[in-house]
Structure formats: C-alpha cells, structure tokens
C-alpha cells in the first residue's frame, strides 16, 4: 500500500534514516525524516513524532554525466519531466 510502512520493513529503511532516529533517541538532536519511517510503534519508541504543517515537498533533479549520450528513452523521460507542472527550469 502506498504511504504505509509495514513493521516488517524496518530493516529496509535507508541507513541514514535509522542513524538519525538513533541519534535523536540518544538525545543528540532533532531530525526531519519521512513519516513512513516512524509508522511502526517500535520505530517511535523513545521519540516524540509530530507531523509538519504545511506539508513539505521535495524538489528533485535529474543528474547525469555530461560526457554520456542519452538513450532515446531517457531523453524522452527527461523531456516529460521538464514539462510537468511546477517544474523549475535551469
């Protein structure tokens, strides 16, 4: 299911997120992480979890080597992504 973190998937979380959670639990600061990383009760042990409002959105970029020729498929994908609404132009 999209947007749901199954308790059995905890081992699949990105290592950086796990380290951030451990550092916060140890009293070494605060962190902003994906909400689904703390959906399981055991992932929230010792932590106070608050949702952010307004919702945050990520700005992503397509990164590729300058010296490589793009395949037709990747070139078309990049064009489609650049035409998407709210896509900033470089």
Short mmCIF file of C-alpha atoms in Angstrom, two decimals:
data_model
loop_
_atom_site.label_atom_id
_atom_site.label_comp_id
_atom_site.label_asym_id
_atom_site.label_seq_id
_atom_site.Cartn_x
_atom_site.Cartn_y
_atom_site.Cartn_z
CA UNK A 1 0.00 0.00 0.00
CA UNK A 2 1.39 3.44 -0.91
CA UNK A 3 2.33 5.61 2.06
CA UNK A 4 2.25 2.74 4.56
CA UNK A 5 5.33 1.41 6.31
CA UNK A 6 4.89 -2.22 7.30
CA UNK A 7 6.54 -3.14 10.62
CA UNK A 8 8.40 -5.94 8.86
CA UNK A 9 10.07 -3.42 6.53
CA UNK A 10 12.05 -1.62 9.26
CA UNK A 11 15.24 -3.36 8.18
CA UNK A 12 14.76 -1.92 4.69
CA UNK A 13 14.81 1.72 5.81
CA UNK A 14 17.70 3.75 4.47
CA UNK A 15 20.66 3.51 6.83
CA UNK A 16 20.82 7.30 7.18
CA UNK A 17 17.24 7.41 8.49
CA UNK A 18 17.97 4.69 11.03
CA UNK A 19 21.05 6.59 12.23
CA UNK A 20 19.05 9.81 12.51
CA UNK A 21 16.41 8.08 14.62
CA UNK A 22 19.06 6.58 16.90
CA UNK A 23 20.80 9.94 17.34
CA UNK A 24 17.52 11.65 18.28
CA UNK A 25 16.66 8.81 20.69
CA UNK A 26 20.11 9.25 22.27
CA UNK A 27 19.40 12.96 22.82
CA UNK A 28 21.81 14.19 20.15
CA UNK A 29 19.42 16.50 18.33
CA UNK A 30 16.32 16.63 16.17
CA UNK A 31 15.56 15.36 12.69
CA UNK A 32 13.06 15.66 9.87
CA UNK A 33 12.55 12.27 8.24
CA UNK A 34 9.83 10.66 6.11
CA UNK A 35 6.72 9.99 8.22
CA UNK A 36 6.55 6.41 6.97
CA UNK A 37 9.89 5.74 8.70
CA UNK A 38 8.15 6.03 12.08
CA UNK A 39 4.76 4.45 11.33
CA UNK A 40 5.50 1.26 13.28
CA UNK A 41 5.17 1.67 17.07
CA UNK A 42 8.61 0.16 17.66
CA UNK A 43 10.14 2.81 15.39
CA UNK A 44 8.71 5.55 17.63
CA UNK A 45 9.94 4.13 20.95
CA UNK A 46 11.51 6.93 22.97
CA UNK A 47 10.62 9.54 20.34
CA UNK A 48 8.02 12.29 20.07
CA UNK A 49 6.76 12.38 16.47
CA UNK A 50 4.94 15.43 15.09
CA UNK A 51 3.57 15.92 11.61
CA UNK A 52 4.63 19.08 9.82
CA UNK A 53 2.10 21.57 8.56
CA UNK A 54 2.07 22.69 5.87
CA UNK A 55 3.21 19.54 4.14
CA UNK A 56 6.73 19.69 2.77
CA UNK A 57 7.51 18.76 -0.82
CA UNK A 58 10.84 17.69 -2.23
CA UNK A 59 12.41 19.28 -5.25
CA UNK A 60 14.21 16.63 -7.26
CA UNK A 61 16.70 16.86 -10.08
CA UNK A 62 17.75 14.52 -12.85
CA UNK A 63 21.52 14.10 -12.70
CA UNK A 64 23.57 12.56 -15.47
CA UNK A 65 27.10 12.64 -16.78
CA UNK A 66 27.91 15.37 -19.28
CA UNK A 67 30.08 13.09 -21.39
CA UNK A 68 27.42 10.41 -21.96
CA UNK A 69 24.94 10.37 -24.81
CA UNK A 70 21.39 9.92 -23.58
CA UNK A 71 19.43 6.99 -24.88
CA UNK A 72 16.22 7.88 -26.69
CA UNK A 73 14.14 6.59 -23.78
CA UNK A 74 15.97 8.59 -21.11
CA UNK A 75 15.95 11.72 -23.29
CA UNK A 76 12.17 11.38 -23.67
CA UNK A 77 11.73 10.83 -19.92
CA UNK A 78 13.72 13.99 -19.16
CA UNK A 79 11.55 15.97 -21.62
CA UNK A 80 8.37 14.68 -19.96
CA UNK A 81 9.64 15.52 -16.50
CA UNK A 82 10.63 19.03 -17.57
CA UNK A 83 7.14 19.64 -18.97
CA UNK A 84 5.48 18.62 -15.71
CA UNK A 85 3.61 21.38 -13.84
CA UNK A 86 5.66 23.32 -11.29
CA UNK A 87 8.94 22.13 -12.77
CA UNK A 88 11.61 24.87 -12.37
CA UNK A 89 13.78 25.47 -15.40
CA UNK A 90 17.57 25.80 -15.11
#
